[in-house]
Coordinates of C-alpha atoms in Angstrom, one line a residue:
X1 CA 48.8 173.5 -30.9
X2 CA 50.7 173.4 -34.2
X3 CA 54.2 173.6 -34.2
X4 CA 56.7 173.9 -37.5
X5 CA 60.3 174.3 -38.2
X6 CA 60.5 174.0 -41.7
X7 CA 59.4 177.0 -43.4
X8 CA 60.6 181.1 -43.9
X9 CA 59.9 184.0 -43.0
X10 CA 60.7 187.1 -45.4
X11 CA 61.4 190.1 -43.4
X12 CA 60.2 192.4 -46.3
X13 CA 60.2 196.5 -45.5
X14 CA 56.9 198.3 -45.6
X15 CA 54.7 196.1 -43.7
X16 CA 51.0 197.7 -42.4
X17 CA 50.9 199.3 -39.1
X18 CA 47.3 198.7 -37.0
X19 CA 45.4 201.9 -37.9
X20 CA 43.1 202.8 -40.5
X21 CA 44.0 205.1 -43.8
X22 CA 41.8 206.7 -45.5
X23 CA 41.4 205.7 -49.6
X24 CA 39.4 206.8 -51.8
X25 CA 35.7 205.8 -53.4
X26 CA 35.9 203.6 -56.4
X27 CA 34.0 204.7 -59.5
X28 CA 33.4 201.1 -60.5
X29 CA 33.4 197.7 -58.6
X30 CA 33.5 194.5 -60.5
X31 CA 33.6 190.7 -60.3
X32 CA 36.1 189.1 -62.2
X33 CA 35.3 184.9 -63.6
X34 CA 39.4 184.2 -63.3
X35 CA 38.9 185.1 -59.6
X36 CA 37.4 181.9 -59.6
X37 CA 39.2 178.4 -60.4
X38 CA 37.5 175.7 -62.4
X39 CA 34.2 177.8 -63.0
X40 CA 32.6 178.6 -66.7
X41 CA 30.7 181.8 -66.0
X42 CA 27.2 182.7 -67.7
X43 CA 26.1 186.1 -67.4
X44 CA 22.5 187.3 -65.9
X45 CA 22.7 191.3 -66.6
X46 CA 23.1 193.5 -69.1
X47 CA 24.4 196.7 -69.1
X48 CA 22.0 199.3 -68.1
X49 CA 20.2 196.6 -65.6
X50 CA 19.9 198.3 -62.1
X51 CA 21.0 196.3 -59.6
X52 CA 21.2 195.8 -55.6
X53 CA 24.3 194.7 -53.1
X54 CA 23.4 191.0 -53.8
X55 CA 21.7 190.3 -57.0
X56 CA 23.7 187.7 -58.7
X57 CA 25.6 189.0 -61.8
X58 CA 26.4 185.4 -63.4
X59 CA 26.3 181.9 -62.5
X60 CA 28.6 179.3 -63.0
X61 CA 27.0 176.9 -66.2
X62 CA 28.0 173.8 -64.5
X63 CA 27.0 174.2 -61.0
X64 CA 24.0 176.6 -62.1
X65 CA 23.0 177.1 -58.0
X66 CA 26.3 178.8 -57.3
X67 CA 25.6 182.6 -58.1
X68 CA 28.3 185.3 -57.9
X69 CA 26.1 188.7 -56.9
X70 CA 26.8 192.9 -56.8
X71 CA 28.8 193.7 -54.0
X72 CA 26.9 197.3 -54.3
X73 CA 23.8 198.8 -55.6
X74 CA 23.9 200.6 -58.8
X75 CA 23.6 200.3 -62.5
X76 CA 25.7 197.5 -64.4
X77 CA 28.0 199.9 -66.9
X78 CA 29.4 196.9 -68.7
X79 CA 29.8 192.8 -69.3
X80 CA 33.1 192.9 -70.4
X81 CA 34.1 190.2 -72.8
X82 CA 37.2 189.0 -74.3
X83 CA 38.0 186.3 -76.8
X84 CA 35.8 183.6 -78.0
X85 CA 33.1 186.1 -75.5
X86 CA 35.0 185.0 -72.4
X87 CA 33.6 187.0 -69.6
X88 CA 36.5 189.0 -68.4
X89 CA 34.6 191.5 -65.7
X90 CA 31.0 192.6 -65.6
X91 CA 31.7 196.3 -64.1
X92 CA 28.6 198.1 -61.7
X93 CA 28.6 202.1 -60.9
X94 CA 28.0 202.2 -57.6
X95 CA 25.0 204.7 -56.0
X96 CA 25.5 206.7 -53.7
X97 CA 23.7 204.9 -50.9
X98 CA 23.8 201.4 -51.1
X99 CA 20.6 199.1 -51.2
X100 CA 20.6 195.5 -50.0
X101 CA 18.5 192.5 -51.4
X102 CA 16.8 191.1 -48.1
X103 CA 17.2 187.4 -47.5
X104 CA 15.3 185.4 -44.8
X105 CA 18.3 184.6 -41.8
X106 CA 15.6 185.9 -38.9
X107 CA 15.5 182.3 -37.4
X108 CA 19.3 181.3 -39.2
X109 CA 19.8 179.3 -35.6
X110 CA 17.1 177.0 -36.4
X111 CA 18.5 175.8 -39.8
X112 CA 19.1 172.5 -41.1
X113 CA 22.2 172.1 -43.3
X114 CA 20.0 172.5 -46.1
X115 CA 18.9 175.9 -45.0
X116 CA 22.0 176.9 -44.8
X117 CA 23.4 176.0 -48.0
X118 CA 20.0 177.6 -49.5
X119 CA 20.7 181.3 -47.8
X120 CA 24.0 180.8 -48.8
X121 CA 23.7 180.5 -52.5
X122 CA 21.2 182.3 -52.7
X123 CA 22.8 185.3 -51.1
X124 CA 26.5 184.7 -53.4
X125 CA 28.5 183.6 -50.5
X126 CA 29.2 180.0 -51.4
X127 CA 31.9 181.4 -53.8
X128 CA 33.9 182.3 -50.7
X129 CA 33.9 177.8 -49.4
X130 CA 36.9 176.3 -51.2
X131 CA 37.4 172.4 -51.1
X132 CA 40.3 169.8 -51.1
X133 CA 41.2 167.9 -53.0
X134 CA 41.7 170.0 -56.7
X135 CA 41.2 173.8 -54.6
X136 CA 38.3 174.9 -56.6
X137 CA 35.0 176.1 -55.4
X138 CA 33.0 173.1 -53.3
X139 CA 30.0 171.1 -54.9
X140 CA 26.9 172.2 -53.0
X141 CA 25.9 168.4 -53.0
X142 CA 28.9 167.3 -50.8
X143 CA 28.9 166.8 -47.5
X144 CA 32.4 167.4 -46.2
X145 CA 34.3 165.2 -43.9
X146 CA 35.5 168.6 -41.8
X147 CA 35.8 172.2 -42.5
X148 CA 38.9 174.0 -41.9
X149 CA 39.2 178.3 -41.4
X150 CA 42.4 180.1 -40.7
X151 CA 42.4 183.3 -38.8
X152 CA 46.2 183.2 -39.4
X153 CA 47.8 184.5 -42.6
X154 CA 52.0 184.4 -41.9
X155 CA 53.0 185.5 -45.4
X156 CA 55.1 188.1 -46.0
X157 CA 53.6 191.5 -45.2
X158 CA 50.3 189.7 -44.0
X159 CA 47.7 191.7 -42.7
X160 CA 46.7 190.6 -38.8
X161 CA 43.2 188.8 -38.5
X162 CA 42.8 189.8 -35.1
X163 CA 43.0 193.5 -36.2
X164 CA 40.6 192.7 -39.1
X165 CA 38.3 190.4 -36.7
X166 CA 38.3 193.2 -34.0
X167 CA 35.0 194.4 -33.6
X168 CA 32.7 191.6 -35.7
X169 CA 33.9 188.5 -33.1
X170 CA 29.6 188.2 -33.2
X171 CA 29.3 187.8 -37.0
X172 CA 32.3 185.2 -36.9
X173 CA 30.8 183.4 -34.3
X174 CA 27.7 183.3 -36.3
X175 CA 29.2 182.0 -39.5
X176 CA 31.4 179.5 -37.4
X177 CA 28.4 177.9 -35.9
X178 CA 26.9 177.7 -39.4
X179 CA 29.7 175.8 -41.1
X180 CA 29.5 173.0 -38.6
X181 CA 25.7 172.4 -39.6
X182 CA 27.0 171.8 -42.7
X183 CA 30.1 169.0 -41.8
X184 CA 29.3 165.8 -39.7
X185 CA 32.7 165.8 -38.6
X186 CA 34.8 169.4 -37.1
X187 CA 35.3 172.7 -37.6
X188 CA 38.6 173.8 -37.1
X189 CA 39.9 177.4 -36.8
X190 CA 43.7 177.7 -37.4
X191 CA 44.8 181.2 -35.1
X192 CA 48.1 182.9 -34.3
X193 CA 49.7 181.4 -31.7
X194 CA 48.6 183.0 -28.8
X195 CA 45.9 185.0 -30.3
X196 CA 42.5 186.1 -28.5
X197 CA 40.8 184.0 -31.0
X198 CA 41.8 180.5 -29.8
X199 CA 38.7 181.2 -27.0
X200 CA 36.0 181.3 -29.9
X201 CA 33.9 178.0 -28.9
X202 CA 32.2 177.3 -31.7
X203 CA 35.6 175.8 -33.9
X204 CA 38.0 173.4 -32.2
X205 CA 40.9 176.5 -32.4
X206 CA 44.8 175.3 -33.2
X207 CA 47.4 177.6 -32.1
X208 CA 50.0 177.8 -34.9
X209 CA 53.7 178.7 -34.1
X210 CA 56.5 178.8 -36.9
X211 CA 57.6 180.6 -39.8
X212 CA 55.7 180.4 -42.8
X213 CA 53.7 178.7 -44.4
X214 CA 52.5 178.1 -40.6
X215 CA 49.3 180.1 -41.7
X216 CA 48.6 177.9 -44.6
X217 CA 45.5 176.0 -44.5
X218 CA 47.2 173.3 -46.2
X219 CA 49.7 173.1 -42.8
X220 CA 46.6 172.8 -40.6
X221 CA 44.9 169.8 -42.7
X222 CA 48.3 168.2 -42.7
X223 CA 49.1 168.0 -38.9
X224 CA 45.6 167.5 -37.8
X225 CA 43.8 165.3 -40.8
X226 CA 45.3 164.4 -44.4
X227 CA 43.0 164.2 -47.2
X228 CA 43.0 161.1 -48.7
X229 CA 41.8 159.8 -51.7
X230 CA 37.8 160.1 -51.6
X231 CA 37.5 162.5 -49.0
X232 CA 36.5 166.0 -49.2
X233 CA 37.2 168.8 -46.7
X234 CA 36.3 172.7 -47.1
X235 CA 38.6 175.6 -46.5
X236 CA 37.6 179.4 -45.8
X237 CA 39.4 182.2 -44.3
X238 CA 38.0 184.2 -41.4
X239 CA 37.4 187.4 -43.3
X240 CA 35.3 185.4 -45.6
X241 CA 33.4 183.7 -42.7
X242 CA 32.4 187.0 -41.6
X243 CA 30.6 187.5 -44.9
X244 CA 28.7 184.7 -43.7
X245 CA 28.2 185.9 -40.0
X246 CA 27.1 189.3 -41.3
X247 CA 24.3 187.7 -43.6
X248 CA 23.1 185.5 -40.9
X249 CA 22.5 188.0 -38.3
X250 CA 21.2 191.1 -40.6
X251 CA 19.9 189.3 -44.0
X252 CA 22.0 191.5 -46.1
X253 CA 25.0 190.6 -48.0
X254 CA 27.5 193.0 -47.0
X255 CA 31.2 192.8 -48.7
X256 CA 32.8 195.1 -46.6
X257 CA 36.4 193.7 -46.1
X258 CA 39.2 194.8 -44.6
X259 CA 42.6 195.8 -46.4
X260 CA 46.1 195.7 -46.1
X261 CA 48.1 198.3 -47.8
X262 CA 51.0 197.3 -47.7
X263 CA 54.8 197.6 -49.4
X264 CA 58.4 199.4 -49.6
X265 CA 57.0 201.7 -53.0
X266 CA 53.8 203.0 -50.8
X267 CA 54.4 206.0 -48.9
X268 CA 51.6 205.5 -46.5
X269 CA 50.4 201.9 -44.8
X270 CA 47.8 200.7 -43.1
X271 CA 44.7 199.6 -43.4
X272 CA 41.4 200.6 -45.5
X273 CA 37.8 199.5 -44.8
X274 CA 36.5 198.9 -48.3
X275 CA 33.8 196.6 -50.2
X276 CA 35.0 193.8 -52.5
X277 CA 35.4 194.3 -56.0
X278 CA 36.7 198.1 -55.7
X279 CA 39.3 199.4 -58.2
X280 CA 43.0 198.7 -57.3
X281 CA 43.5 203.2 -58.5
X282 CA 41.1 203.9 -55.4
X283 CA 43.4 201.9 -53.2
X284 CA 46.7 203.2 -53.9
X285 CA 46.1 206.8 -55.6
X286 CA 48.8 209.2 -54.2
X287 CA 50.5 206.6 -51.9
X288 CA 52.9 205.2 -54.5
X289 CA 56.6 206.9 -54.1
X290 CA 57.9 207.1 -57.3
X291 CA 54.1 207.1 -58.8
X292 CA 54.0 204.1 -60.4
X293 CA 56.9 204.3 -63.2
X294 CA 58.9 201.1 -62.1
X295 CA 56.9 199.6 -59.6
X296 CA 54.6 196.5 -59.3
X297 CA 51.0 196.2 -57.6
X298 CA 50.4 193.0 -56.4
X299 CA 46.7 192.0 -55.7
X300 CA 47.6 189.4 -52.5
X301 CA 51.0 189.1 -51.4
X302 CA 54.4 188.7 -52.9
X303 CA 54.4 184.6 -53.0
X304 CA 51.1 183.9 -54.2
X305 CA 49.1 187.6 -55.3
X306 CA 48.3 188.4 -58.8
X307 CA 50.2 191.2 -60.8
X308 CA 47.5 193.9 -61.3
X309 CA 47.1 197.7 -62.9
X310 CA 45.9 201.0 -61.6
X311 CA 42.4 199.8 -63.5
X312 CA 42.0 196.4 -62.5
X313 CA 40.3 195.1 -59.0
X314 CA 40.9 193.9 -55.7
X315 CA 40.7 190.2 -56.1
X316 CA 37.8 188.1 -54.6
X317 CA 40.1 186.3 -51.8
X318 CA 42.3 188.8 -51.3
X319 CA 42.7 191.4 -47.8
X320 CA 46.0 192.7 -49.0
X321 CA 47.5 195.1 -51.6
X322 CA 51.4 195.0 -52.1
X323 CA 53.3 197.6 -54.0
X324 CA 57.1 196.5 -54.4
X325 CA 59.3 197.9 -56.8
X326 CA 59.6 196.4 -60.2
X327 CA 63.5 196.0 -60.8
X328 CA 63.3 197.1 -64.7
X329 CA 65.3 200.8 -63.9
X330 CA 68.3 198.8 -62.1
X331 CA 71.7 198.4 -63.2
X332 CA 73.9 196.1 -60.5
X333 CA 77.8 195.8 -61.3
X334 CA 78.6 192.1 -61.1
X335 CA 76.1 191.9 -59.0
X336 CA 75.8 188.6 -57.6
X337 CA 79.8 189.3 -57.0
X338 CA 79.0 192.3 -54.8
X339 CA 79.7 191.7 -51.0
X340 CA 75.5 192.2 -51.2
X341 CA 74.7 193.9 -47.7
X342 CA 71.7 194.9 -48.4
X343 CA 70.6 192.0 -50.6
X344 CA 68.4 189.0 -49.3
X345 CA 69.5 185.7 -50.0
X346 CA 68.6 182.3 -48.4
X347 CA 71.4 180.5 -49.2
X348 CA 73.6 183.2 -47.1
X349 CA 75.1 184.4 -50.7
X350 CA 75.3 187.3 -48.9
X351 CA 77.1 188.8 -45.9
X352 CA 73.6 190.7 -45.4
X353 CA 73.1 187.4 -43.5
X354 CA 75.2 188.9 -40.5
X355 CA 72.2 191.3 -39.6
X356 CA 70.3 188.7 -38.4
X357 CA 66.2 188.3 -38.9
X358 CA 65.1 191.4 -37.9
X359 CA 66.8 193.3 -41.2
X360 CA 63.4 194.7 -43.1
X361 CA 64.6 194.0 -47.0
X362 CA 63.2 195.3 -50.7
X363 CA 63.2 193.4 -52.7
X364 CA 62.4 193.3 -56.3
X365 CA 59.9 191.3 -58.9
X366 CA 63.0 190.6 -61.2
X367 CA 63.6 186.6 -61.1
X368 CA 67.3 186.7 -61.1
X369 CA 67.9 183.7 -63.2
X370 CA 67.0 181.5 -66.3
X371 CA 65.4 178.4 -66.4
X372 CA 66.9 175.0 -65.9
X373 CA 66.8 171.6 -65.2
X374 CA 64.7 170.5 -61.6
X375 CA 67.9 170.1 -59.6
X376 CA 67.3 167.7 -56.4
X377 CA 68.9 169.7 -54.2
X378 CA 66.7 169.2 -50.9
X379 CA 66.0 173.1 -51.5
X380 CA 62.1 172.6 -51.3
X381 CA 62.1 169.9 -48.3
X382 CA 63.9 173.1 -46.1
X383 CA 61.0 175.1 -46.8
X384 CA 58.2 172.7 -46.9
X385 CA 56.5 171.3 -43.9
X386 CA 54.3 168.8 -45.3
X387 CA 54.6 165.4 -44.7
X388 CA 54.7 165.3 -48.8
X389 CA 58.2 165.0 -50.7
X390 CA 57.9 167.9 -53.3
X391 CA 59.9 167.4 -55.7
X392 CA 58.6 164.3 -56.3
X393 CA 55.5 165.0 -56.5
X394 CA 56.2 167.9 -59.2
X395 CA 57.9 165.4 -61.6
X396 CA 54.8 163.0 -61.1
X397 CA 52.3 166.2 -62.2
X398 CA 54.5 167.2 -65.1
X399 CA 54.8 163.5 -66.5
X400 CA 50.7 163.1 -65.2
X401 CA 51.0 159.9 -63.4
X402 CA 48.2 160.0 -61.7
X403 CA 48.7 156.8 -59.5
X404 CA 52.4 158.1 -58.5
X405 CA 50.5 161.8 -57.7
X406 CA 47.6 160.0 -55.5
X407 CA 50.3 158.5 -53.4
X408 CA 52.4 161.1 -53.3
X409 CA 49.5 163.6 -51.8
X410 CA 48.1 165.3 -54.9
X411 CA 44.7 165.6 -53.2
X412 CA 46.1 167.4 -50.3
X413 CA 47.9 170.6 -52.3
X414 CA 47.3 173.5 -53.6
X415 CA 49.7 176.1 -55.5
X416 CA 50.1 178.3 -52.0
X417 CA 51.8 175.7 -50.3
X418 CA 54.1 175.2 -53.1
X419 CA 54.8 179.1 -53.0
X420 CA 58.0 179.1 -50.8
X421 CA 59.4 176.2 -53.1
X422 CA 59.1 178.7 -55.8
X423 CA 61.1 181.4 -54.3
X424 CA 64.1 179.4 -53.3
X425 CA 64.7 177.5 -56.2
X426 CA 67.7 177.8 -58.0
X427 CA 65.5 176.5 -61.3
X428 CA 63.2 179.5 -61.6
X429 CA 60.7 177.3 -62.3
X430 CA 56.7 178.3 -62.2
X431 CA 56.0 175.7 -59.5
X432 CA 52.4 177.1 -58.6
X433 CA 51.6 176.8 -62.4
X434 CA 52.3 173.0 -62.4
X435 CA 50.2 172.6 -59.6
X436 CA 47.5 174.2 -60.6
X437 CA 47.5 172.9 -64.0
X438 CA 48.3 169.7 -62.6
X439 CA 45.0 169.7 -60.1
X440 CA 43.3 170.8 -63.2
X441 CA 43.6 168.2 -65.0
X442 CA 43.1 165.7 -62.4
X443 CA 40.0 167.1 -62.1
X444 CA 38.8 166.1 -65.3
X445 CA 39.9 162.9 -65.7
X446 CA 38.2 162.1 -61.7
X447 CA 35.3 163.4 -62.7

C-alpha cells in the first residue's frame, strides 16, 4: 500500500460516466512513428499491399526485431511521408470483416522467456513494453531487474481500469503471468486503492491512495524500487497487458481498446469500444457542443495528451479523448482582478477556493502567462512526490551535466511525472519538453 500527500487533483467538468456510447466506424486506421520515442521507422508496405490485423507495417532500423503491425485487415491506402521522407503515418482501409495473422500461443504456458519475447515481436506487441531509464521502447536483449503495470490512471478526467478490465480479468492474468517469465526479479501491478484488482495473483498488487500523480508509474517505482544507475526496469499499463493476454490465449493480435470520451465541449461521455489506430472524426463526430469552432481535442489527457485534429488518430498509448475548450473566442475584463468564482487557481487567487474540492471546473488551453525566469519558489516540490528535488534536476538537464543529473535521479523520470510541475508554474515553462529532450540526449551519449 502506497500512500502520497504531495500531488493534485483537478476537478475538471465533463468527466466519463461507466456506460458505453456508441461512435462511429473509422474509414482509415493508421500507425503513426512519433507515437513512438527514440525509434527511426523503415517501412515494409506499399500502398495497394493487402494486409491482415497483424502484419507489421514498418520496423524500427535500429532494433530491426521490433515490428509495429495493422491493427485491421484491409488494403494499405497510403505511406505518408513528410520532410527529408520522414514517415509521418502509413494509413490502412479497413474490410469489412476483419482477418487475423495466426501466431503459435497454443502451449504459451510452457514458454521460456525467449518464447515469449519471440511471439511478442513477432505479433507487434513489444511496442506497448516501455523501459526506465530514458522512457523509450525496451531493448529486446535486456533482461529487466522488475516490471512495473499500473491499473490506476488518477489524471484528470481519467478513464477507470476496472471498468475497462471488466470482463477480460482472464487475458490480464495471461499477460501478467507472461511478463514475469521475462524479469528475474517482480512484477508489480499498481491498482486503485481499494480496487477488485489488488486480488489478481500473478503481480505483487500495490494499493495506491492520494491525489495525482498517485497513478503514475514513476510514483510506484519510487516508493517500492528506485532505478539507479545500470539498472533497467519495464513499464506497461493494463490495457496494454491485455493486448498481450488476448494474443496468448487466442493467437490473434487483437487491438480492441477501450476509450474514454471525455470533456466540458462533448455533449455526450462515456465510453467507446474501438481498435487502435482509429480516426480521432469517428470518435467525436456530433458530440462536440459548439462543433469544433474554438475548441481543442486532446489525444490523452489535459497534463500529458497530444493536441490533435478531426483527421488525425487515437495515439498508440492512449485510452482517453479530451475535448476542452480552446480559450481563443474569450474576452475577460481585468481578469486576473476579477473576484474569479468560477476560475480555478492553486494558489487560491481566487475566492472559487471557498467551494471546496468537489467544484467541477472548465478550464481552458490558453497558458495565461509569458515566459520567465525558473523562479525557486518550492511550487514543484508541493506537487511532486518523488524523492527527487525538481527543480534541480531541471537546471542540471538544461545546462546537460550529466553527473549532477545521475545523482539527482535522471534515470528515474519521465515527462508525465514532471506534468503537474508544468501546470503550476508561475514560469510557463515547457517542463515535459526539457525532460524529454534531456533523456534524449542522455541516451546518446550512454549509449
Amino acid at each position: 500500500m502506497i500512500k502520497i500527500k504531495k500531488g493534485l487533483d483537478i476537478n475538471l467538468k465533463g468527466k466519463a460516466p461507466k456506460e458505453f456510447i456508441n461512435v462511429c466506424k473509422s474509414e482509415n486506421y493508421a500507425i503513426v512513428p512519433d507515437d513512438y520515442t527514440g525509434i527511426t521507422p523503415k517501412a515494409l508496405v506499399r500502398a495497394g499491399d493487402r494486409v491482415k490485423a497483424g502484419t507489421p507495417l514498418m520496423m524500427d532500423k535500429a532494433n530491426p526485431e521490433i515490428k509495429f503491425v495493422s491493427p485491421v485487415s484491409g488494403e494499405v491506402t497510403d505511406v505518408n511521408r513528410g520532410e527529408k521522407r520522414k514517415i509521418l503515418s502509413i494509413t490502412v482501409k479497413p474490410d469489412v470483416q476483419i482477418e487475423y495473422e495466426q501466431f503459435d500461443t497454443k502451449d504459451w504456458a510452457t514458454f521460456d522467456a525467449a518464447g515469449i519475447k519471440d511471439v511478442l515481436l513477432k505479433a507487434g506487441m513489444w511496442a506497448f513494453i516501455r523501459q526506465r531509464p530514458y522512457d523509450r521502447i525496451a531493448k529486446p536483449s535486456d533482461t529487466p531487474r522488475d516490471i512495473f503495470v499500473t491499473a490506476y490512471n488518477s489524471a484528470p478526467l481519467a478513464p477507470d481500469f476496472d471498468f475497462i478490465v471488466e470482463g477480460e480479468e482472464e487475458a490480464l492474468k495471461a499477460g501478467l503471468k507472461a511478463l514475469s517469465k521475462l524479469t528475474a526479479g517482480n512484477v508489480y501491478l499498481g491498482v486503485k486503492g481499494g480496487s477488485a484488482l489488488k486480488d489478481i495473483a500473478e503481480a505483487e498488487a500495490i494499493e495506491l491512495y492520494g491525489p495525482h500523480p498517485a497513478g503514475n508509474v514513476g510514483v510506484l517505482i519510487n516508493r517500492i524500487k528506485p532505478v539507479n544507475k545500470g539498472d533497467v526496469v519495464w513499464t506497461l499499463t493494463a490495457a496494454d497487458v491485455l493486448y498481450i493476454g488476448r494474443l496468448l490465449l487466442s493467437g490473434k493480435a487483437d487491438f480492441t481498446r477501450i476509450v474514454g470520451l471525455t470533456g466540458s465541449e462533448l455533449s455526450e461521455t462515456g465510453y467507446a469500444k474501438v481498435i487502435a489506430g482509429c480516426t480521432i472524426e469517428s470518435l467525436v463526430s456530433g458530440k462536440i457542443s459548439d462543433a469544433g469552432n474554438h475548441t481543442r481535442i486532446v489525444s490523452g489527457n489535459v497534463l500529458t495528451g497530444k493536441k490533435v485534429g478531426r483527421g488525425d488518430y487515437l495515439g498508440a498509448y492512449d485510452n482517453q479523448i479530451t475535448v476542452i475548450p480552446e480559450g481563443d473566442d474569450v474576452d475577460e475584463f481585468v481578469g486576473w482582478a476579477t473576484p474569479g468564482f468560477g476560475k480555478y487557481s492553486v494558489s487560491r487567487m481566487y475566492f472559487s477556493w471557498l467551494f471546496g474540492k468537489k467544484k467541477e471546473y472548465v478550464l481552458d488551453a490558453r497558458i495565461r502567462g509569458g515566459k520567465r525566469a525558473i523562479i525557486m519558489s518550492n511550487e514543484y516540490d508541493k506537487v511532486f512526490p518523488m524523492d527527487i528535488l525538481p527543480e534541480y534536476l531541471l537546471k542540471a538537464i538544461i545546462t546537460f551535466d550529466i553527473d549532477k543529473m545521475e545523482n539527482l535521479g535522471i534515470y528515474e523520470v519521465a515527462p508525465e511525472d514532471f506534468a503537474l510541475c508544468e501546470f503550476v508554474d508561475t514560469s510557463k515553462i515547457e517542463i515535459q519538453k526539457i525532460v524529454r529532450n534531456g533523456l534524449d540526449l542522455l541516451y546518446k551519449e550512454m549509449n
